Amino acid sequence: AQTVTQSQPEMSVQEAETVTLSCTYDTSESNYYLFWYKQPPSRQMILVIRQEAYKQQNATENRFSVNFQKAAKSFSLKISDSQLGDTAMYFCAFITGAGSYQLTFGKGTKLSVIP
Amino acid sequence: DAGVTQSPTHLIKTRGQQVTLRCSPKSGHDTVSWYQQALGQGPQFIFQYYEEEERQRGNFPDRFSGHQFPNYSSELNVNALLLGDSALYLCASSLGPASGDGSYNEQFFGPGTRLTVL
């Protein structure tokens, strides 16, 4: 079974500080893609960052970066210089490249940025 | 450029009724996926439509059915509603399905339809 585990239901961070959200996943496939999605109160699911499993270099997008540990099946998200607009639910997800069309999501981490 | 749109925004139904949710994909996209997001949970894949056919289905009963039209828009139908069907229903569109060669086309999500079953 393919699963995603986010062990931190809720987290908070002071504005301008750095926070790391954890994610582990389980799949028997060797080719897959990993994602972090943000879902603010407006409900619109927005892609924050993606990582191809075959790439060893960790992905970065401005203030967002990941720590991808393929052997450990770990995929954490680091948010630097946290902003009030980062307050949202964050979901870790993956999709395999073996003819599967579905994204598998974790249960999410609720992040609150405190002014 | 219009993104993914869904209608209605909110919907209230009673047990046993039937409901139809609608989704218009992002301009240029031809593939639509549906997800169910129960309160406090991550989205769960229902099914994906491409070329007006269901390409893959998640672990959902036959009460959940769908349709894709020639203009690529899609409908999700749920029959014999149960209280447990109360959820946010998300539609996502992409350009072609994820193919077996390992490539991936990003799925863009709509704002969802909040369904409440009483």
mmCIF file of C-alpha atoms in Angstrom:
data_model
loop_
_atom_site.group_PDB
_atom_site.id
_atom_site.type_symbol
_atom_site.label_atom_id
_atom_site.label_comp_id
_atom_site.label_asym_id
_atom_site.label_seq_id
_atom_site.Cartn_x
_atom_site.Cartn_y
_atom_site.Cartn_z
ATOM 1 C CA ALA A 1 0.000 0.000 0.000
ATOM 2 C CA GLN A 2 1.128 3.511 -0.776
ATOM 3 C CA THR A 3 0.906 5.836 2.194
ATOM 4 C CA VAL A 4 1.994 9.281 3.352
ATOM 5 C CA THR A 5 2.477 10.105 7.025
ATOM 6 C CA GLN A 6 2.629 13.601 8.457
ATOM 7 C CA SER A 7 3.347 13.251 12.152
ATOM 8 C CA GLN A 8 2.769 16.892 13.127
ATOM 9 C CA PRO A 9 -0.952 17.749 13.135
ATOM 10 C CA GLU A 10 -0.255 21.349 14.131
ATOM 11 C CA MET A 11 2.751 23.643 14.257
ATOM 12 C CA SER A 12 3.380 27.301 14.913
ATOM 13 C CA VAL A 13 6.259 29.629 14.088
ATOM 14 C CA GLN A 14 7.094 33.244 14.754
ATOM 15 C CA GLU A 15 7.046 35.567 11.798
ATOM 16 C CA ALA A 16 10.477 35.730 10.065
ATOM 17 C CA GLU A 17 11.610 32.476 11.686
ATOM 18 C CA THR A 18 12.224 29.105 10.043
ATOM 19 C CA VAL A 19 10.039 26.026 10.401
ATOM 20 C CA THR A 20 10.342 22.457 9.136
ATOM 21 C CA LEU A 21 7.381 20.195 8.388
ATOM 22 C CA SER A 22 7.944 16.441 8.352
ATOM 23 C CA CYS A 23 6.703 13.812 5.928
ATOM 24 C CA THR A 24 7.445 10.149 5.401
ATOM 25 C CA TYR A 25 6.016 7.997 2.643
ATOM 26 C CA ASP A 26 5.922 4.396 1.607
ATOM 27 C CA THR A 27 5.960 3.040 -1.922
ATOM 28 C CA SER A 28 7.551 0.096 -3.647
ATOM 29 C CA GLU A 29 7.998 2.077 -6.853
ATOM 30 C CA SER A 30 11.384 3.493 -7.768
ATOM 31 C CA ASN A 31 10.098 6.302 -9.974
ATOM 32 C CA TYR A 32 7.809 8.825 -8.330
ATOM 33 C CA TYR A 33 7.248 12.509 -7.659
ATOM 34 C CA LEU A 34 6.840 14.188 -4.299
ATOM 35 C CA PHE A 35 4.947 17.369 -3.580
ATOM 36 C CA TRP A 36 4.072 19.827 -0.882
ATOM 37 C CA TYR A 37 0.707 21.520 -1.302
ATOM 38 C CA LYS A 38 -0.618 24.500 0.640
ATOM 39 C CA GLN A 39 -4.337 24.863 1.391
ATOM 40 C CA PRO A 40 -5.237 28.236 2.916
ATOM 41 C CA PRO A 41 -8.686 28.927 4.404
ATOM 42 C CA SER A 42 -9.851 29.795 0.892
ATOM 43 C CA ARG A 43 -9.584 26.000 0.243
ATOM 44 C CA GLN A 44 -7.641 26.363 -3.020
ATOM 45 C CA MET A 45 -4.925 23.701 -3.069
ATOM 46 C CA ILE A 46 -1.719 25.324 -4.303
ATOM 47 C CA LEU A 47 1.471 23.516 -5.278
ATOM 48 C CA VAL A 48 4.393 24.801 -3.204
ATOM 49 C CA ILE A 49 7.246 22.612 -4.400
ATOM 50 C CA ARG A 50 7.919 19.334 -6.209
ATOM 51 C CA GLN A 51 10.757 16.832 -6.218
ATOM 52 C CA GLU A 52 11.503 14.117 -8.743
ATOM 53 C CA ALA A 53 12.702 10.982 -6.970
ATOM 54 C CA TYR A 54 15.459 10.384 -9.518
ATOM 55 C CA LYS A 55 17.035 13.764 -8.729
ATOM 56 C CA GLN A 56 19.454 13.802 -5.820
ATOM 57 C CA GLN A 57 19.521 17.582 -5.561
ATOM 58 C CA ASN A 58 16.934 18.986 -3.174
ATOM 59 C CA ALA A 59 14.354 21.280 -4.760
ATOM 60 C CA THR A 60 14.095 24.932 -3.740
ATOM 61 C CA GLU A 61 11.485 27.592 -4.553
ATOM 62 C CA ASN A 62 12.326 30.979 -3.058
ATOM 63 C CA ARG A 63 11.741 30.624 0.714
ATOM 64 C CA PHE A 64 10.696 26.971 0.412
ATOM 65 C CA SER A 65 13.116 24.069 0.263
ATOM 66 C CA VAL A 66 12.963 20.342 0.837
ATOM 67 C CA ASN A 67 15.190 17.738 2.437
ATOM 68 C CA PHE A 68 14.687 14.579 0.386
ATOM 69 C CA GLN A 69 16.127 11.408 1.884
ATOM 70 C CA LYS A 70 15.197 8.650 -0.570
ATOM 71 C CA ALA A 71 16.573 5.718 1.426
ATOM 72 C CA ALA A 72 14.699 6.848 4.519
ATOM 73 C CA LYS A 73 11.616 7.744 2.444
ATOM 74 C CA SER A 74 11.562 11.138 4.088
ATOM 75 C CA PHE A 75 10.556 14.428 2.474
ATOM 76 C CA SER A 76 10.514 17.445 4.799
ATOM 77 C CA LEU A 77 9.628 21.031 3.906
ATOM 78 C CA LYS A 78 11.565 23.988 5.263
ATOM 79 C CA ILE A 79 10.003 27.425 5.201
ATOM 80 C CA SER A 80 12.454 30.270 5.773
ATOM 81 C CA ASP A 81 11.561 33.832 6.765
ATOM 82 C CA SER A 82 7.982 32.762 7.588
ATOM 83 C CA GLN A 83 5.271 35.222 6.598
ATOM 84 C CA LEU A 84 1.709 35.649 7.843
ATOM 85 C CA GLY A 85 0.481 34.501 4.442
ATOM 86 C CA ASP A 86 2.133 31.125 5.024
ATOM 87 C CA THR A 87 -0.586 30.279 7.553
ATOM 88 C CA ALA A 88 -2.388 27.282 6.021
ATOM 89 C CA MET A 89 -2.740 23.514 5.958
ATOM 90 C CA TYR A 90 0.250 21.857 4.300
ATOM 91 C CA PHE A 91 -0.120 18.483 2.630
ATOM 92 C CA CYS A 92 2.631 16.151 1.546
ATOM 93 C CA ALA A 93 1.746 14.030 -1.487
ATOM 94 C CA PHE A 94 3.269 11.764 -4.080
ATOM 95 C CA ILE A 95 2.424 10.163 -7.397
ATOM 96 C CA THR A 96 4.201 7.249 -9.015
ATOM 97 C CA GLY A 97 5.397 7.181 -12.594
ATOM 98 C CA ALA A 98 4.247 3.638 -13.181
ATOM 99 C CA GLY A 99 0.982 4.438 -14.930
ATOM 100 C CA SER A 100 -0.782 5.653 -11.796
ATOM 101 C CA TYR A 101 -2.748 8.838 -12.153
ATOM 102 C CA GLN A 102 -3.649 9.503 -8.537
ATOM 103 C CA LEU A 103 -2.023 11.748 -5.999
ATOM 104 C CA THR A 104 -1.729 10.165 -2.545
ATOM 105 C CA PHE A 105 -1.921 12.719 0.264
ATOM 106 C CA GLY A 106 -1.040 12.792 3.940
ATOM 107 C CA LYS A 107 -3.447 14.103 6.554
ATOM 108 C CA GLY A 108 -1.794 17.486 6.643
ATOM 109 C CA THR A 109 -0.069 19.824 9.084
ATOM 110 C CA LYS A 110 -1.785 23.009 10.197
ATOM 111 C CA LEU A 111 0.811 25.782 10.272
ATOM 112 C CA SER A 112 0.164 29.032 12.096
ATOM 113 C CA VAL A 113 2.530 31.977 11.661
ATOM 114 C CA ILE A 114 2.426 34.211 14.706
ATOM 115 C CA PRO A 115 3.086 37.953 14.335
ATOM 116 C CA ASP B 1 -6.364 32.760 -17.915
ATOM 117 C CA ALA B 2 -9.169 31.128 -15.964
ATOM 118 C CA GLY B 3 -8.069 28.430 -13.609
ATOM 119 C CA VAL B 4 -10.096 25.412 -12.573
ATOM 120 C CA THR B 5 -13.636 26.357 -11.661
ATOM 121 C CA GLN B 6 -16.200 24.335 -9.720
ATOM 122 C CA SER B 7 -19.889 24.754 -9.066
ATOM 123 C CA PRO B 8 -21.704 25.072 -6.832
ATOM 124 C CA THR B 9 -19.578 26.426 -3.986
ATOM 125 C CA HIS B 10 -21.751 24.926 -1.292
ATOM 126 C CA LEU B 11 -24.511 22.351 -1.352
ATOM 127 C CA ILE B 12 -26.808 20.884 1.283
ATOM 128 C CA LYS B 13 -28.615 17.601 0.653
ATOM 129 C CA THR B 14 -30.452 15.013 2.706
ATOM 130 C CA ARG B 15 -29.672 11.326 3.023
ATOM 131 C CA GLY B 16 -30.759 9.251 0.058
ATOM 132 C CA GLN B 17 -30.726 12.133 -2.399
ATOM 133 C CA GLN B 18 -28.535 12.424 -5.463
ATOM 134 C CA VAL B 19 -26.093 15.235 -6.230
ATOM 135 C CA THR B 20 -24.158 16.464 -9.259
ATOM 136 C CA LEU B 21 -21.013 18.556 -8.964
ATOM 137 C CA ARG B 22 -19.414 20.328 -11.918
ATOM 138 C CA CYS B 23 -15.882 21.193 -12.907
ATOM 139 C CA SER B 24 -14.378 23.215 -15.738
ATOM 140 C CA PRO B 25 -10.665 22.545 -16.293
ATOM 141 C CA LYS B 26 -7.941 25.113 -16.693
ATOM 142 C CA SER B 27 -7.661 26.406 -20.246
ATOM 143 C CA GLY B 28 -5.716 23.939 -22.401
ATOM 144 C CA HIS B 29 -6.149 21.005 -20.012
ATOM 145 C CA ASP B 30 -7.868 17.818 -21.123
ATOM 146 C CA THR B 31 -7.751 15.628 -18.014
ATOM 147 C CA VAL B 32 -9.872 15.930 -14.897
ATOM 148 C CA SER B 33 -9.430 14.195 -11.551
ATOM 149 C CA TRP B 34 -11.821 14.242 -8.590
ATOM 150 C CA TYR B 35 -10.859 14.042 -4.917
ATOM 151 C CA GLN B 36 -12.874 13.836 -1.707
ATOM 152 C CA GLN B 37 -11.517 15.692 1.322
ATOM 153 C CA ALA B 38 -13.258 14.856 4.580
ATOM 154 C CA LEU B 39 -12.912 17.293 7.458
ATOM 155 C CA GLY B 40 -9.438 17.112 8.970
ATOM 156 C CA GLN B 41 -8.157 14.715 6.314
ATOM 157 C CA GLY B 42 -6.114 14.892 3.154
ATOM 158 C CA PRO B 43 -7.802 14.524 -0.228
ATOM 159 C CA GLN B 44 -8.667 10.998 -1.375
ATOM 160 C CA PHE B 45 -8.625 10.162 -5.069
ATOM 161 C CA ILE B 46 -12.022 9.241 -6.523
ATOM 162 C CA PHE B 47 -11.299 8.892 -10.264
ATOM 163 C CA GLN B 48 -9.728 10.512 -13.283
ATOM 164 C CA TYR B 49 -11.240 11.198 -16.703
ATOM 165 C CA TYR B 50 -9.365 11.527 -19.960
ATOM 166 C CA GLU B 51 -10.811 11.439 -23.486
ATOM 167 C CA GLU B 52 -14.275 11.111 -21.940
ATOM 168 C CA GLU B 53 -13.382 7.831 -20.266
ATOM 169 C CA GLU B 54 -12.610 6.892 -16.691
ATOM 170 C CA ARG B 55 -8.880 6.122 -16.646
ATOM 171 C CA GLN B 56 -8.411 5.137 -13.029
ATOM 172 C CA ARG B 57 -10.600 4.788 -9.981
ATOM 173 C CA GLY B 58 -9.832 4.988 -6.290
ATOM 174 C CA ASN B 59 -11.466 3.008 -3.516
ATOM 175 C CA PHE B 60 -14.948 4.475 -3.814
ATOM 176 C CA PRO B 61 -18.270 2.639 -4.271
ATOM 177 C CA ASP B 62 -20.283 2.628 -7.469
ATOM 178 C CA ARG B 63 -22.539 5.314 -5.998
ATOM 179 C CA PHE B 64 -19.826 7.672 -7.179
ATOM 180 C CA SER B 65 -19.847 8.119 -10.929
ATOM 181 C CA GLY B 66 -18.598 10.690 -13.347
ATOM 182 C CA HIS B 67 -18.667 11.998 -16.817
ATOM 183 C CA GLN B 68 -16.428 14.055 -19.060
ATOM 184 C CA PHE B 69 -17.804 16.116 -21.905
ATOM 185 C CA PRO B 70 -16.207 16.849 -25.299
ATOM 186 C CA ASN B 71 -15.170 20.308 -24.017
ATOM 187 C CA TYR B 72 -13.246 18.494 -21.222
ATOM 188 C CA SER B 73 -15.511 19.704 -18.424
ATOM 189 C CA SER B 74 -16.615 17.050 -15.984
ATOM 190 C CA GLU B 75 -19.366 16.077 -13.583
ATOM 191 C CA LEU B 76 -19.248 14.036 -10.414
ATOM 192 C CA ASN B 77 -22.474 12.288 -9.452
ATOM 193 C CA VAL B 78 -23.165 10.733 -6.093
ATOM 194 C CA ASN B 79 -26.296 8.630 -5.586
ATOM 195 C CA ALA B 80 -28.037 7.530 -2.395
ATOM 196 C CA LEU B 81 -26.165 10.066 -0.290
ATOM 197 C CA LEU B 82 -24.912 9.031 3.139
ATOM 198 C CA LEU B 83 -23.959 11.233 6.048
ATOM 199 C CA GLY B 84 -20.354 10.150 5.480
ATOM 200 C CA ASP B 85 -20.375 11.707 2.027
ATOM 201 C CA SER B 86 -20.206 15.133 3.647
ATOM 202 C CA ALA B 87 -16.882 16.556 2.489
ATOM 203 C CA LEU B 88 -15.086 19.042 0.292
ATOM 204 C CA TYR B 89 -14.967 17.736 -3.271
ATOM 205 C CA LEU B 90 -11.972 18.929 -5.230
ATOM 206 C CA CYS B 91 -11.490 18.850 -8.956
ATOM 207 C CA ALA B 92 -8.022 18.963 -10.500
ATOM 208 C CA SER B 93 -7.100 19.358 -14.137
ATOM 209 C CA SER B 94 -3.934 18.547 -16.027
ATOM 210 C CA LEU B 95 -2.583 18.274 -19.545
ATOM 211 C CA GLY B 96 -2.844 14.586 -20.305
ATOM 212 C CA PRO B 97 -2.686 11.881 -17.687
ATOM 213 C CA ALA B 98 0.520 10.853 -15.995
ATOM 214 C CA SER B 99 1.969 8.490 -18.528
ATOM 215 C CA GLY B 100 3.636 5.163 -18.066
ATOM 216 C CA ASP B 101 6.987 6.512 -19.182
ATOM 217 C CA GLY B 102 7.470 8.155 -15.810
ATOM 218 C CA SER B 103 6.673 11.717 -16.811
ATOM 219 C CA TYR B 104 4.201 13.766 -14.850
ATOM 220 C CA ASN B 105 1.933 16.678 -15.686
ATOM 221 C CA GLU B 106 1.021 18.894 -12.764
ATOM 222 C CA GLN B 107 -2.528 18.781 -11.462
ATOM 223 C CA PHE B 108 -4.110 22.190 -10.801
ATOM 224 C CA PHE B 109 -6.887 22.266 -8.232
ATOM 225 C CA GLY B 110 -10.154 24.141 -8.102
ATOM 226 C CA PRO B 111 -11.590 25.740 -4.946
ATOM 227 C CA GLY B 112 -13.863 22.795 -4.285
ATOM 228 C CA THR B 113 -17.531 22.206 -3.551
ATOM 229 C CA ARG B 114 -18.517 21.821 0.078
ATOM 230 C CA LEU B 115 -21.219 19.128 0.313
ATOM 231 C CA THR B 116 -23.185 18.729 3.522
ATOM 232 C CA VAL B 117 -25.488 15.728 3.891
ATOM 233 C CA LEU B 118 -28.121 15.997 6.626
#
